[in-house]
XYZ file of C-alpha atoms in Angstrom:
300
model
C -16.642 41.704 -4.274
C -19.199 38.658 -3.708
C -20.215 37.853 -0.318
C -19.207 34.388 1.302
C -21.953 31.408 1.475
C -19.902 29.086 3.195
C -19.885 28.965 7.126
C -16.581 28.776 9.210
C -18.491 26.471 11.423
C -19.499 24.709 8.046
C -16.514 24.158 6.859
C -14.465 23.124 10.600
C -17.223 20.295 10.963
C -16.004 19.115 6.982
C -12.796 18.893 8.006
C -13.492 16.914 11.627
C -14.243 14.010 10.317
C -11.008 13.391 8.215
C -7.773 12.118 10.186
C -5.524 15.321 9.310
C -2.725 14.294 11.403
C -0.421 13.306 9.337
C 3.639 13.967 9.386
C 5.694 14.379 6.498
C 8.364 11.762 7.475
C 5.610 8.465 7.678
C 4.471 10.382 4.333
C 8.258 9.528 3.218
C 8.099 6.211 4.290
C 4.836 5.089 2.296
C 5.994 6.450 -0.405
C 9.565 5.096 -0.181
C 7.947 1.702 0.682
C 5.450 1.722 -2.148
C 8.441 2.923 -4.987
C 10.386 -0.010 -3.060
C 8.007 -2.984 -3.465
C 5.407 -1.948 -6.166
C 6.130 -0.491 -9.093
C 8.666 -2.770 -11.107
C 5.294 -4.657 -10.853
C 3.740 -1.669 -13.030
C 6.709 -1.503 -15.786
C 4.925 -2.886 -18.449
C 4.510 -2.025 -21.806
C 0.553 -2.443 -20.816
C 0.317 0.138 -18.405
C 2.325 2.414 -20.305
C 0.061 2.549 -23.413
C -2.752 3.018 -20.132
C -0.974 5.786 -19.255
C -0.829 7.422 -22.357
C -3.874 7.128 -22.437
C -4.377 9.903 -19.668
C -1.886 12.249 -20.462
C -3.213 15.779 -21.141
C -1.156 17.369 -23.630
C -0.481 20.725 -22.466
C 0.673 24.446 -24.077
C 0.784 26.602 -21.920
C 3.324 29.008 -23.059
C 4.260 32.785 -23.195
C 4.078 32.279 -27.211
C 1.057 30.452 -27.791
C -0.856 31.804 -31.190
C -3.987 30.596 -32.670
C -1.498 29.287 -35.326
C 0.516 27.398 -32.975
C -2.475 25.818 -31.227
C -4.113 25.039 -34.231
C -0.610 23.067 -35.535
C -0.240 21.626 -31.796
C -3.946 20.468 -31.824
C -3.517 19.243 -35.186
C -0.654 16.362 -34.163
C -3.201 14.881 -31.870
C -5.769 14.044 -35.562
C -2.915 13.318 -36.680
C -1.946 10.751 -34.519
C -4.834 8.854 -34.621
C -4.376 8.458 -38.680
C -0.942 6.862 -37.661
C -0.956 5.365 -34.621
C -4.842 3.556 -34.729
C -4.135 0.571 -32.646
C -3.250 2.987 -29.585
C -4.640 5.135 -26.948
C -5.433 8.955 -28.267
C -4.597 11.114 -25.213
C -7.373 12.235 -22.767
C -7.131 15.891 -23.396
C -5.874 18.982 -25.583
C -5.443 21.671 -22.389
C -4.629 25.119 -23.056
C -5.524 28.648 -22.383
C -9.232 29.797 -22.541
C -8.276 32.481 -25.662
C -7.569 28.904 -27.577
C -10.529 27.138 -27.112
C -12.562 27.952 -30.014
C -9.277 27.538 -32.011
C -8.565 23.387 -30.573
C -12.922 22.595 -30.948
C -12.922 23.850 -34.119
C -9.580 22.059 -35.011
C -9.872 18.530 -33.029
C -11.050 15.683 -35.387
C -10.907 12.711 -32.965
C -13.623 12.004 -30.575
C -12.857 11.355 -26.671
C -10.451 13.841 -26.493
C -11.606 16.277 -23.568
C -10.603 20.833 -24.300
C -9.490 21.829 -21.184
C -8.871 25.147 -20.709
C -6.896 26.472 -17.466
C -9.110 29.618 -15.825
C -9.314 31.711 -13.601
C -6.920 33.884 -13.597
C -3.792 30.773 -14.831
C -1.606 30.116 -12.607
C -0.966 33.011 -9.892
C -5.458 32.684 -9.278
C -4.694 36.698 -7.863
C -8.145 37.462 -9.396
C -11.185 38.823 -8.797
C -13.811 36.179 -8.162
C -16.389 37.778 -10.926
C -12.908 38.148 -13.436
C -12.192 34.374 -12.548
C -16.160 32.964 -13.326
C -16.312 35.102 -16.214
C -13.067 34.003 -17.854
C -14.499 30.736 -17.072
C -17.895 30.959 -18.928
C -16.620 32.361 -22.125
C -13.731 29.270 -21.957
C -16.910 27.089 -21.451
C -18.753 29.019 -24.425
C -15.487 28.726 -26.574
C -15.858 24.705 -26.403
C -13.552 23.901 -23.289
C -15.075 20.654 -21.640
C -13.349 20.610 -18.524
C -11.620 23.340 -16.759
C -8.285 23.094 -14.243
C -8.210 26.434 -11.294
C -5.690 26.888 -8.965
C -7.434 27.403 -5.249
C -6.252 30.763 -3.706
C -3.254 29.310 -2.358
C -2.907 32.681 -0.539
C -6.347 33.143 1.025
C -5.539 29.310 2.200
C -1.755 29.852 3.917
C -3.550 32.925 5.815
C -6.165 30.450 6.948
C -9.297 32.215 5.468
C -10.965 28.895 4.214
C -14.061 30.644 3.480
C -12.182 32.371 0.831
C -10.613 29.163 -0.767
C -14.027 26.894 -0.882
C -16.676 30.339 -1.801
C -14.335 30.373 -4.813
C -14.387 26.983 -5.605
C -18.180 26.625 -5.234
C -18.344 29.673 -7.413
C -16.498 28.017 -10.740
C -18.287 24.782 -9.659
C -21.520 26.801 -10.020
C -20.188 28.706 -13.458
C -18.840 25.051 -14.964
C -22.579 23.588 -13.835
C -22.139 19.574 -15.535
C -18.419 20.384 -16.946
C -15.708 18.813 -15.119
C -13.814 20.644 -12.587
C -10.074 20.629 -11.378
C -8.765 22.067 -8.955
C -5.090 22.685 -8.316
C -3.818 22.640 -4.947
C -0.515 23.931 -5.846
C 1.170 21.575 -3.554
C 4.803 23.179 -3.446
C 3.524 25.813 -1.756
C 1.943 24.338 0.981
C 4.897 22.634 1.925
C 3.559 20.240 4.654
C 1.429 16.902 4.367
C -0.953 18.439 6.586
C -1.608 21.463 4.638
C -2.267 19.215 1.285
C -4.027 16.188 2.532
C -6.534 20.359 4.277
C -6.572 21.672 1.135
C -7.081 18.645 -0.999
C -10.539 18.031 1.235
C -11.552 21.711 1.259
C -11.312 21.163 -3.035
C -13.259 18.240 -2.625
C -15.967 19.715 -0.864
C -16.846 21.937 -2.204
C -17.002 20.726 -5.116
C -14.156 19.774 -7.188
C -14.424 16.803 -9.733
C -10.390 16.432 -10.346
C -7.196 17.623 -7.735
C -4.229 18.415 -9.244
C -1.184 18.828 -7.660
C 0.380 21.856 -9.509
C 0.531 24.239 -12.266
C 3.686 23.905 -13.839
C 4.251 26.796 -13.090
C 6.443 27.070 -9.570
C 8.798 24.279 -7.929
C 8.516 21.814 -6.228
C 5.751 20.658 -8.927
C 4.520 17.264 -8.068
C 5.707 14.943 -5.875
C 5.223 11.550 -5.183
C 4.631 12.477 -1.328
C 2.412 15.088 -2.244
C 0.555 12.966 -4.507
C 0.537 9.661 -1.859
C -1.160 12.490 0.591
C -3.796 13.620 -1.988
C -4.904 9.959 -2.799
C -5.005 9.280 1.101
C -7.471 12.112 0.808
C -10.069 11.409 -2.413
C -9.967 7.390 -0.608
C -11.406 9.026 2.946
C -13.527 11.034 0.791
C -15.139 8.650 -1.221
C -15.388 6.504 1.695
C -16.895 9.102 3.620
C -19.597 10.806 1.051
C -19.504 7.888 -2.219
C -18.406 10.603 -4.328
C -15.566 9.294 -6.722
C -13.055 12.454 -7.257
C -10.071 11.803 -9.741
C -5.796 12.735 -9.327
C -3.922 14.474 -11.444
C -0.196 14.777 -10.790
C 1.596 18.162 -13.538
C 4.131 19.704 -13.331
C 8.247 17.531 -12.802
C 6.693 14.927 -14.847
C 10.397 13.934 -16.748
C 10.045 10.923 -17.471
C 8.507 7.265 -17.676
C 9.652 6.317 -14.648
C 8.140 9.626 -12.694
C 4.514 8.337 -14.693
C 4.702 5.148 -13.466
C 5.823 6.043 -9.864
C 2.385 8.214 -9.760
C 0.283 4.657 -11.229
C 1.674 3.163 -8.652
C 0.912 5.294 -6.118
C -2.721 5.692 -7.044
C -3.059 2.037 -8.074
C -1.577 0.942 -4.052
C -3.855 3.846 -2.419
C -6.851 3.911 -4.955
C -7.293 0.766 -6.359
C -8.136 -0.148 -9.669
C -11.247 2.279 -9.595
C -9.652 4.976 -10.912
C -7.045 2.875 -12.985
C -9.147 4.627 -16.137
C -8.362 8.081 -18.089
C -11.494 9.234 -17.173
C -10.136 9.134 -13.126
C -6.817 9.358 -13.880
C -4.968 12.474 -16.196
C -0.890 13.144 -16.054
C -0.435 16.713 -16.842
C 2.524 16.958 -18.892
C 3.717 16.781 -23.081
C 6.810 16.104 -22.470
C 6.544 12.438 -21.251
C 3.860 11.767 -24.400
C 6.441 10.707 -26.778
C 8.460 9.539 -24.142
C 5.681 6.854 -23.874
C 5.672 6.178 -27.603
C 8.259 5.837 -27.653
C 8.295 3.126 -24.915
C 5.423 1.666 -26.362
C 7.187 1.287 -30.394
C 9.880 0.159 -29.301
C 11.597 3.311 -31.117
C 12.929 6.416 -30.407
C 9.591 8.906 -31.720
C 9.597 12.855 -31.416
C 5.059 12.438 -32.723
C 4.456 16.040 -30.587
């Protein structure tokens, strides 16, 4: 195993700068207030059109193949031709073995190629294996990497391992963007989610992401609220802007509007671009497209 390079004292010092004294109940009340008072303001065609351009179109199936991923990517190419006045999706997200397939098939400029890497979704592999998988994905054309935080280490209080692995993965990514998946459903409490958010950002995350979508519960408005609060405090402390990605459990247009509203209310307009807000989903793309066009569409 590689030696740990981040000292426990430095981690404690970093965490001491943030308010971790938050309760689940106060988060629930804050989210309830936002949903009740603010979501309706954003229930517009313009916002839904924006959200379409923030979708990370994702296929992470055991049955994925070169042929299915090629066809999946071709739909993005065809969308750009068929709906030239609508924003294309932000990203295509696949397993690392398909990075080359997407890179060779994708014809639309501005669509990122994300790969879930580092022994997704469990993250239960040696860091050497995680970094090699990541380097190979980048070599094959990935422009972004989604990694899962070592949840077991976090829950055991081994923050040094958590931070060190994220740092090593970011060193492998270099200038390419890296999203750290917290798997918030496993973290249980608002305090844990906020602590994990700070550790991920401190260690080099460019985005923090709620979930893999492989475990329940996946994304929740409460987890999103806590993560956005952490992003805001981190930005106020460091001046570094970090992106946010809810993923898993986005089953309706209203779900997307709720996450959009939380980001808008907590982080503000600066985060309302598809560079800083992404939605990890595939089923939502057709729903948003249907609402924007005014007719039921099953394009993707």
